[in-house]
Coordinates of C-alpha atoms and ligand atoms in Angstrom, one line a residue:
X885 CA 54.1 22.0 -85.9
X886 CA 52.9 18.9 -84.7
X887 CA 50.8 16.8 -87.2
X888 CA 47.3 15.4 -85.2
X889 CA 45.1 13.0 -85.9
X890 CA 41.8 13.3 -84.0
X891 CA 39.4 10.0 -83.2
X892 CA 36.1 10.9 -82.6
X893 CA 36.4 14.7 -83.0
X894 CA 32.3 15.0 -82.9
X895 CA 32.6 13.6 -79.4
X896 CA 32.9 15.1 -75.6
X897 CA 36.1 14.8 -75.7
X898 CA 36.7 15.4 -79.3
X899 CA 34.9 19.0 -79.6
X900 CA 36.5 20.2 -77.0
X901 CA 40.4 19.0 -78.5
X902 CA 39.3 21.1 -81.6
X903 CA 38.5 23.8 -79.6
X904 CA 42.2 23.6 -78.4
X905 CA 43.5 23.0 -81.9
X906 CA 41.7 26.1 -82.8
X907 CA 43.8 28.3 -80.3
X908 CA 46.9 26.8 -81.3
X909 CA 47.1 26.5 -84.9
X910 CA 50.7 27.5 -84.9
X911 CA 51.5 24.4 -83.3
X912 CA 49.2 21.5 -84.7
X913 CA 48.7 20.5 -88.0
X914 CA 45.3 18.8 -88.1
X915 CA 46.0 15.9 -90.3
X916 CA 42.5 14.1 -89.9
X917 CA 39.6 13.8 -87.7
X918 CA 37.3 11.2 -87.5
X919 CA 33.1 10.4 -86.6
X920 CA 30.6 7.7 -86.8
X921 CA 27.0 9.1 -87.5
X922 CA 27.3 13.0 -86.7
X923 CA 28.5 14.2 -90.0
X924 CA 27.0 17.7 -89.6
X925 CA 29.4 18.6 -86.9
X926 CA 32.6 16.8 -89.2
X927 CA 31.2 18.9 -92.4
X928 CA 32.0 21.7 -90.0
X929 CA 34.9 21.2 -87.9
X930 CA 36.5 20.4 -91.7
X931 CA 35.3 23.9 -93.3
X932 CA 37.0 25.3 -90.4
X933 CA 40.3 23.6 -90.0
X934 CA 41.1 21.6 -93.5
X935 CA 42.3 18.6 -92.3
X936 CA 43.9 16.4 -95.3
X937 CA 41.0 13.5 -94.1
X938 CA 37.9 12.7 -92.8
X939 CA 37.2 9.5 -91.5
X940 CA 33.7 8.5 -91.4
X941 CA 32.6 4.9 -89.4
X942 CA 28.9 5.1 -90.3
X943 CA 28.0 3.2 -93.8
X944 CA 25.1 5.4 -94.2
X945 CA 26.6 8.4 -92.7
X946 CA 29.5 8.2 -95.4
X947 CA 26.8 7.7 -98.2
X948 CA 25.4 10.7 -97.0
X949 CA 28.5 12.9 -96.4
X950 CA 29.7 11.5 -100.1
X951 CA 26.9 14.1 -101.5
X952 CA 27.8 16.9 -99.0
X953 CA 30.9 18.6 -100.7
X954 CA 33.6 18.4 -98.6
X955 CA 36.4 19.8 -99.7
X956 CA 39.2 17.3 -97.9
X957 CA 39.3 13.5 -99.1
X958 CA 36.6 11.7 -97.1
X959 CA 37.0 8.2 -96.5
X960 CA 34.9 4.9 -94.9
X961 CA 36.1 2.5 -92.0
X962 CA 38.1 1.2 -89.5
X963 CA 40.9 -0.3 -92.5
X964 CA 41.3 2.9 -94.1
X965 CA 41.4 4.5 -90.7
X966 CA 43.9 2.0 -89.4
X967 CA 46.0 2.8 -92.3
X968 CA 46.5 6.7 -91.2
X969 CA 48.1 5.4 -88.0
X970 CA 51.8 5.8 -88.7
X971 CA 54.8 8.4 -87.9
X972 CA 54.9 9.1 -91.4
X973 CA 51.6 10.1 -91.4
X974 CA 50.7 12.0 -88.0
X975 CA 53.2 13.1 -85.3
X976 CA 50.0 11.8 -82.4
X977 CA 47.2 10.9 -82.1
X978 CA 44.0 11.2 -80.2
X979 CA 41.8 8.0 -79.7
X980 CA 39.0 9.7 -78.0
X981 CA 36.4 7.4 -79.7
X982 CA 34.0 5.5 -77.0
X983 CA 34.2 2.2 -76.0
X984 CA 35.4 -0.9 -77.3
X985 CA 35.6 0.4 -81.3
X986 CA 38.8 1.7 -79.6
X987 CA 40.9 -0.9 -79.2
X988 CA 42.7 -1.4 -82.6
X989 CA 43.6 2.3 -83.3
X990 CA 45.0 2.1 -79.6
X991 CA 47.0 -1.1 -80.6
X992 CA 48.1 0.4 -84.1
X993 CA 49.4 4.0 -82.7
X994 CA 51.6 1.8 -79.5
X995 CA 52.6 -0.6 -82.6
X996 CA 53.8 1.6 -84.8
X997 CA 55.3 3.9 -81.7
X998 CA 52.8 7.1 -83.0
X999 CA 52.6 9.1 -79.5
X1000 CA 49.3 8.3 -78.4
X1001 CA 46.6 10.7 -76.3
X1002 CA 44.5 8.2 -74.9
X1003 CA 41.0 9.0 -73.8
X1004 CA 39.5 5.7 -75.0
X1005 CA 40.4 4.1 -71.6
X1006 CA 38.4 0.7 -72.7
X1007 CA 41.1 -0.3 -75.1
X1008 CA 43.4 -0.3 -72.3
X1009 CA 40.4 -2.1 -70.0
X1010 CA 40.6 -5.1 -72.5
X1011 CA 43.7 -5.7 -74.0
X1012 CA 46.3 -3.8 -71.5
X1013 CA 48.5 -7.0 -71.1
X1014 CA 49.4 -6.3 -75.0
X1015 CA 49.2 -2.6 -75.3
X1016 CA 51.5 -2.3 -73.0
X1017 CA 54.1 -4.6 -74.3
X1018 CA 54.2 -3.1 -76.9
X1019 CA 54.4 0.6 -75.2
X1020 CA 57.7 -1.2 -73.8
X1021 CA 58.9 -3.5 -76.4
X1022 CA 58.8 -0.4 -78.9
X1023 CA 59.5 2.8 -76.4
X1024 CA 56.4 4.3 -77.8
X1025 CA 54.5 6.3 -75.4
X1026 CA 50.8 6.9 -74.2
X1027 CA 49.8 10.0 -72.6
X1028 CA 46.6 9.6 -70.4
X1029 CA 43.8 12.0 -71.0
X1030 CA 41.4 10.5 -68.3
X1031 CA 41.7 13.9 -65.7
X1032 CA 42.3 11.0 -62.8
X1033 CA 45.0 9.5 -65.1
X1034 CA 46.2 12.8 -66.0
X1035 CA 46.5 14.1 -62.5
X1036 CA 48.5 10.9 -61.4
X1037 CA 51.0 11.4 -64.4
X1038 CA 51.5 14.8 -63.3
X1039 CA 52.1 14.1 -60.1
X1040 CA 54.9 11.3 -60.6
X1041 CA 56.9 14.2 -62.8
X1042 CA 60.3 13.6 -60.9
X1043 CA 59.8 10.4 -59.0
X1044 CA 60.4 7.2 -59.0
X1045 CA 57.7 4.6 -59.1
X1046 CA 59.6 2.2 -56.7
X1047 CA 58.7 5.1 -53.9
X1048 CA 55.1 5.0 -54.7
X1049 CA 53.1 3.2 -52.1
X1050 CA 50.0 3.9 -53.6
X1051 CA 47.5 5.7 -55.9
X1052 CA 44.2 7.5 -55.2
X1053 CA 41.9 7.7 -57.7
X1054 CA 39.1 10.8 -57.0
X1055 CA 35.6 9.8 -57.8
X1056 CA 33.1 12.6 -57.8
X1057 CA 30.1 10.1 -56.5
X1058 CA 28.2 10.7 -59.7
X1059 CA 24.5 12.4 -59.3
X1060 CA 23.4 9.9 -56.8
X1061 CA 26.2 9.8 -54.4
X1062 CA 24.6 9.9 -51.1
X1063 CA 21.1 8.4 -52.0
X1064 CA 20.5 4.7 -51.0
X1065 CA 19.8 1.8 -53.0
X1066 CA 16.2 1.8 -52.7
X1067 CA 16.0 5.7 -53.8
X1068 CA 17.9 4.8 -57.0
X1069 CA 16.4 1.9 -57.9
X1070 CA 13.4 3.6 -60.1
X1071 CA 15.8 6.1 -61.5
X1072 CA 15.9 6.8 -65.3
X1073 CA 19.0 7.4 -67.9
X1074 CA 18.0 11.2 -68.2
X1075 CA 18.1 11.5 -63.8
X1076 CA 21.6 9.4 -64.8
X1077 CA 23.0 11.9 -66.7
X1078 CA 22.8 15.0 -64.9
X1079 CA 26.6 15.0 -63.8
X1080 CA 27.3 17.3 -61.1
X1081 CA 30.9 18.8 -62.3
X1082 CA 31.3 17.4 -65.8
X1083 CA 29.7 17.3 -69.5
X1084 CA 30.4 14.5 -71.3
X1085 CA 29.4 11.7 -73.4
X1086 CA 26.2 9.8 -72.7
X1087 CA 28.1 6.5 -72.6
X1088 CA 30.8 7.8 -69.3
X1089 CA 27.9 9.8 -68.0
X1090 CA 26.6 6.3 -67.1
X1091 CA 29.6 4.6 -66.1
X1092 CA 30.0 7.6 -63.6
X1093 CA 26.6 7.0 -61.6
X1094 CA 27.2 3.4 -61.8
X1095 CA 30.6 3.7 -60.9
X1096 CA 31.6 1.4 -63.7
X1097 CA 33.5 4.3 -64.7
X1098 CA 35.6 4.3 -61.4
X1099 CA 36.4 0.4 -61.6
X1100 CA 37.3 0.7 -65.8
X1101 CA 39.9 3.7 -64.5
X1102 CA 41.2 1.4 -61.6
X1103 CA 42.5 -1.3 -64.4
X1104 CA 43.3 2.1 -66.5
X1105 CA 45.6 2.7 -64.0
X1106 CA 46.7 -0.5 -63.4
X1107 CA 48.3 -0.8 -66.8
X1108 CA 49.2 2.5 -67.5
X1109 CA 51.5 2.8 -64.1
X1110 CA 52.6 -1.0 -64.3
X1111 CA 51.2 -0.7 -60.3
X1112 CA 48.7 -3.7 -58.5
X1113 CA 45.4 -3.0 -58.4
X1114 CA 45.7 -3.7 -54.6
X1115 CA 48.0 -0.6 -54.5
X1116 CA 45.4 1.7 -56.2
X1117 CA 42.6 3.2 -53.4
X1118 CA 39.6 5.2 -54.6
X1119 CA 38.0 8.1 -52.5
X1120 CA 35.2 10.2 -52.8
X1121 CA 35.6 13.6 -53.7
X1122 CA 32.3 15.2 -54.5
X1123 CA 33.9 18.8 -55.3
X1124 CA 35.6 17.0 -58.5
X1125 CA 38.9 19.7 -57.7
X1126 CA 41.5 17.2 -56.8
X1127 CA 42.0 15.1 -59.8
X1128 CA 43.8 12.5 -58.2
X1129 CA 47.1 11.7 -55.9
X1130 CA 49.9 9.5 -55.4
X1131 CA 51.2 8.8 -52.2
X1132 CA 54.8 8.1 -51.4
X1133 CA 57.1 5.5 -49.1
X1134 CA 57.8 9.0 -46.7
X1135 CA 54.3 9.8 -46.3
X1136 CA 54.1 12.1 -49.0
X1137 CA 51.2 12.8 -51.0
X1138 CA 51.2 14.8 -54.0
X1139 CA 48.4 15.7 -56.1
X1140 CA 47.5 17.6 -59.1
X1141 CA 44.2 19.9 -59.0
X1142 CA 42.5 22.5 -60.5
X1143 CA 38.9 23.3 -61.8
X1144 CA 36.5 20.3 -63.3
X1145 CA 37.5 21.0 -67.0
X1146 CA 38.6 18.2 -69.4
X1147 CA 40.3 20.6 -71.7
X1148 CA 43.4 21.1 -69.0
X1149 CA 44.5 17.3 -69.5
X1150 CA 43.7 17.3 -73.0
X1151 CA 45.9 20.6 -73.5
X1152 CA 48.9 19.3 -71.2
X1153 CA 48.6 15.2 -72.8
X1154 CA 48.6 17.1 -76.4
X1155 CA 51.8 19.2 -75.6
X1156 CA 53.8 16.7 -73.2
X1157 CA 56.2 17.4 -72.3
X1158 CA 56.1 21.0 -72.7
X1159 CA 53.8 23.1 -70.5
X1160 CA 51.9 26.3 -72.8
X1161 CA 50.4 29.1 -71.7
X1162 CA 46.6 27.6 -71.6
X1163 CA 44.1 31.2 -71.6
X1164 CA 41.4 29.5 -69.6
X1165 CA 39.7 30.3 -66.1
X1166 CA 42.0 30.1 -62.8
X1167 CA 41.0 27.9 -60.1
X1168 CA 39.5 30.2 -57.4
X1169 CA 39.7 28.7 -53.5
X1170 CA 37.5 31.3 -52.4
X1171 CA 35.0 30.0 -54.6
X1172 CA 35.7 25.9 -52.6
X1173 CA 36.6 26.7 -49.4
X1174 CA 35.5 23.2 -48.9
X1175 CA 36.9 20.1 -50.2
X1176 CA 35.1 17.1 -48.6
X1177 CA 36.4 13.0 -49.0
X1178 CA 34.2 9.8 -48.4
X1179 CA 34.9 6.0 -49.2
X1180 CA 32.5 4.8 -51.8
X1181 CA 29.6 2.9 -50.8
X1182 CA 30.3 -0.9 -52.6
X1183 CA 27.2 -1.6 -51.3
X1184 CA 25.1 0.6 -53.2
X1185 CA 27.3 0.7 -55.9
X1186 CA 28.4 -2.7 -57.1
X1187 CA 29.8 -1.5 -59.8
X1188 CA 33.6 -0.4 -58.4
X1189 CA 34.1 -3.5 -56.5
X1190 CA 33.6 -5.6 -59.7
X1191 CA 36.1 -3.8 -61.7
X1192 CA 38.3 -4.7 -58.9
X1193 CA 37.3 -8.3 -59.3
X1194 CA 37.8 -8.1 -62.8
X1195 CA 41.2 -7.0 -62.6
X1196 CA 42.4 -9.2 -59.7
X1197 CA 40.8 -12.6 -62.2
X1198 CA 42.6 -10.6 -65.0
X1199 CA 42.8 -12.4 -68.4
X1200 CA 39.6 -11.8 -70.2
X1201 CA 37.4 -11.1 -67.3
X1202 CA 37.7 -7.2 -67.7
X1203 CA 36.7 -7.7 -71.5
X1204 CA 33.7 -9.1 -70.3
X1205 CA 33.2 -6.4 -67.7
X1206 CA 33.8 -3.6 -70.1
X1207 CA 31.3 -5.2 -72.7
X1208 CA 28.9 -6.3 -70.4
X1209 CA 28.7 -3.1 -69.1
X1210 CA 28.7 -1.0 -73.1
X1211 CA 25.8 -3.3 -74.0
X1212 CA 23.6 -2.6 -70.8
X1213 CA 24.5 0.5 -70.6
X1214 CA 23.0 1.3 -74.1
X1215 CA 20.0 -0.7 -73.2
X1216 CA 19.6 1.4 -70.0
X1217 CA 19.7 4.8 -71.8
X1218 CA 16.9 3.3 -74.1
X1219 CA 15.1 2.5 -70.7
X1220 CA 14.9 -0.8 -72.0
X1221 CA 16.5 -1.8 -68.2
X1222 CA 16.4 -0.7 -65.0
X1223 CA 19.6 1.1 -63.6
X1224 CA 20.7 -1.8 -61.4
X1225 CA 20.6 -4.5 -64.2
X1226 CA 23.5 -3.0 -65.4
X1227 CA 25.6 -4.3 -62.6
X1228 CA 23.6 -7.4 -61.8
X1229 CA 24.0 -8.7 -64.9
X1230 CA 28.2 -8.1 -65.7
X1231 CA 28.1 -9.7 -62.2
X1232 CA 25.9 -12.7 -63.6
X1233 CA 28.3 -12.7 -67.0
X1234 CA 31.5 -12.6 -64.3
X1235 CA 30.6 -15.5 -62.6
X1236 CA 29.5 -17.4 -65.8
X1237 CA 32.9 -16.4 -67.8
X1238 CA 35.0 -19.1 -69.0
X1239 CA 37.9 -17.5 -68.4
X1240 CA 40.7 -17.3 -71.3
X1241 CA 44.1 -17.0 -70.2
X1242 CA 46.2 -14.2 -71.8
X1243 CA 43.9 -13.7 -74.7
X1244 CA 45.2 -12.4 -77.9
X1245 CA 43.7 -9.4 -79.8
X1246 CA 41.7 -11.6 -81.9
X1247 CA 40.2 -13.2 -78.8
X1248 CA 39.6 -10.4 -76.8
X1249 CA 37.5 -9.2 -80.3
X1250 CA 35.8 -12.7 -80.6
X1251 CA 34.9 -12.4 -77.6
X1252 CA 33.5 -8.7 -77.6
X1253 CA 31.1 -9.5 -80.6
X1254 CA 30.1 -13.6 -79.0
X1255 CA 28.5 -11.3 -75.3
X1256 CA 26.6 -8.4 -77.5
X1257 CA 25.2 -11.5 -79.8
X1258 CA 24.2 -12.9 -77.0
X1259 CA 22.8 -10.0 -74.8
X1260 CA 21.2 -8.1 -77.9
Ligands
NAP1421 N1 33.8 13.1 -71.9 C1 34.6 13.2 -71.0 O1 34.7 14.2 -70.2 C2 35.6 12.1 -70.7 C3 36.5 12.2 -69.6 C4 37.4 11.2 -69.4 C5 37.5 10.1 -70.3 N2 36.6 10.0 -71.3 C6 36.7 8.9 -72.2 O2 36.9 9.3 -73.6 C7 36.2 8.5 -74.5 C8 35.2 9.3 -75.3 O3 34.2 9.8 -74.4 P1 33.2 10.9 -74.9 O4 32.5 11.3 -73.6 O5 34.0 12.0 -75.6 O6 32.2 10.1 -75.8 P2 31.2 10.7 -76.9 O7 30.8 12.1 -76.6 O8 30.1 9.7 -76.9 O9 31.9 10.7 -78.3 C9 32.3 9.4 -78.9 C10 33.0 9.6 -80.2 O10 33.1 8.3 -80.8 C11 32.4 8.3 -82.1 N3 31.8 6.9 -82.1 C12 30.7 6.4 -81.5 N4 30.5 5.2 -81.9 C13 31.4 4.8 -82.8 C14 31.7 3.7 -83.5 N5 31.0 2.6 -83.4 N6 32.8 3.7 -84.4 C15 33.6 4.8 -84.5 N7 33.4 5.9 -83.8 C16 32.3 5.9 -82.9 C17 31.4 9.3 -82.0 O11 31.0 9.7 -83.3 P3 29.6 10.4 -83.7 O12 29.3 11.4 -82.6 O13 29.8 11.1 -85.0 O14 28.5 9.4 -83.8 C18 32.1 10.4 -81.2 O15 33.0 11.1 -82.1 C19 35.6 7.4 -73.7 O16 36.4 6.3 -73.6 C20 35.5 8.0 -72.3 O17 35.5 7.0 -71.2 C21 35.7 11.0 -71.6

């Protein structure tokens, strides 16, 4: 039995780990899960599986859930959570919270070399020069969630990175792929997220018609392969089947695929290195008998090329990307901005950045909370 901790269980990504645990209770122990607001959903998912904790991040939410009988231990914050993060505790854990909130439980699990599944690819946006020292200095290990990241994992089973030439990241396009600028200019946070292939949080749902999303998984990548961002290429892929591929120095390509569902990396990162029997749908290429590639528009979508700027300035600039983007993004889905101020302005906060050479964790923080001051 492996002992599991789940971050942000209420989540996209979260509901549908539980729904794994739930098949496979003879191989995970759920040792706690954790939410910010929806408490409904944790009462729940805690009836049901009996973790030993729930972790709630929400002041009010946790008064409110204090009167709501739960029958596990329910405690409040980021400390106590912090404190759950050990090998004595939990055998891996999940970090599929959203956003920045994710970086310390990232940098605790690689710290104290607790096998981590990572969904919360910002952590590793921000702070992937010291996450990954310590994923080295300390042999722990993270296990990408991402499907892109996932896919290229996969497909390096058996290789050797100094043959990899490059990696493609797959980007579906997002639900205005193929409209110009001037036909998305008016459009509104519910026409943004209406995903074509995937469900998920409101927050990605963004990112992926912005692109932002492609750009954040480009310095995902970066870090988690130790590769340069030059050597990482992005195609369009609007059928969402190939997850992504990594080419080889013989002209090689091999990729992993399979139908748009984020349980199939979840299930895989969750039982690395063993392969189970997974009692899902099969991919069907009768139903795609056409998989289609384009090159992104830059043009129309800023939002890639700056994550590629942000990478290649490296230091704090993707911090200020990532937050940039978290705080517009939230004001876009209160349609208190227009879709294209989300990328005009991290490009504005880009060129304005004094940059901070190899910021520390405290830093990176400091300067997290000094930009959403500022662009509250
Ligand atoms: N969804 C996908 O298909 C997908 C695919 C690839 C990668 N990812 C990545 O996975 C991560 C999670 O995405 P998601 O789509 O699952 O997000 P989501 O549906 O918005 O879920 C976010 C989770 O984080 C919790 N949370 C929100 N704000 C918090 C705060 N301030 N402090 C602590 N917890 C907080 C939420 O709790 P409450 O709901 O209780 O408020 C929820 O459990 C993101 O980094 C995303 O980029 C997601």
């Amino acid at each position: 039995m492996k002992k599991i901790g789940i971050l942000g269980s209420t989540g996209s990504i979260g509901t549908q780990s539980i729904d794994i645990i739930k098949k496979s209770k003879d191989r995970f122990d759920l040792i706690f899960i954790s939410g910010h607001k929806n408490i409904k959903l944790l009462k729940e998912q805690a009836d049901e599986l009996n973790p030993q904790f729930v972790l709630i991040t929400d002041l009010d939410a946790f008064n409110e859930a204090k009167k709501m009988n739960f029958t596990c231990k329910i405690l409040f914050g980021m400390n106590e959570l912090v404190e759950l993060i050990n090998v004595e505790t939990i055998d891996i854990l999940l970090n599929a919270l959203v956003g920045h909130v994710g970086l310390i439980p990232t940098y605790t699990a690689v710290k104290n070399k607790v096998p981590l599944a990572l969904a919360n690819k910002e952590s590793l946006v921000t702070a992937g020069h010291i996450i990954m020292k310590e994923v080295y200095a300390n042999k722990s290990i993270i296990l990408p969630v991402d499907s892109e990241h996932s896919a290229i994992f996969q497909s390096l089973q058996g290789n050797k990175m100094k043959n990899v030439e490059k990696l493609i990241l797959t980007a579906s396009g997002g639900p205005f792929r193929s409209l110009s600028y001037e036909e998305i200019y008016n459009k509104k946070a519910f026409q943004a997220l209406k995903h074509p292939n995937w469900t998920m949080g409101r927050k990605i749902s963004i990112d992926s018609a912005t692109l932002v999303n492609k750009g954040l998984e480009v310095i995902e990548a970066k870090w988690l392969f130790d590769i340069p961002a030059s050597k990482i290429d992005v195609v369009v892929h609007p059928q969402s089947i190939i997850h992504s591929l990594v080419q080889y120095n013989d002209s090689s390509i091999i990729a992993q695929m399979g139908r748009p569902d984020m349980r199939v990396p979840i299930h895989y990162a969750l039982n690395y290195p063993e392969r189970i029997n997974f009692d899902i749908e099969r991919f069907d290429f009768m139903k795609y008998n056409q998989l289609t590639f384009e090159s992104p528009d830059h043009k129309v979508f800023p939002g890639l090329s700056l994550g590629y700027t942000a990478i290649e300035k490296g230091n704090s600039m993707p911090t200020v990307y990532n937050t940039v983007n978290e705080v517009m993004v939230n004001k876009f889905l209160m349609d208190q901005v227009k879709f294209y101020d989300i990328s005009d302005r991290i490009e504005l906060e880009m060129n304005n950045h004094k940059m901070i050479i190899n910021p520390s964790i405290e830093e990176i923080i400091a300067l997290d909370k000094e930009i959403r001051m500022r662009l509250r």
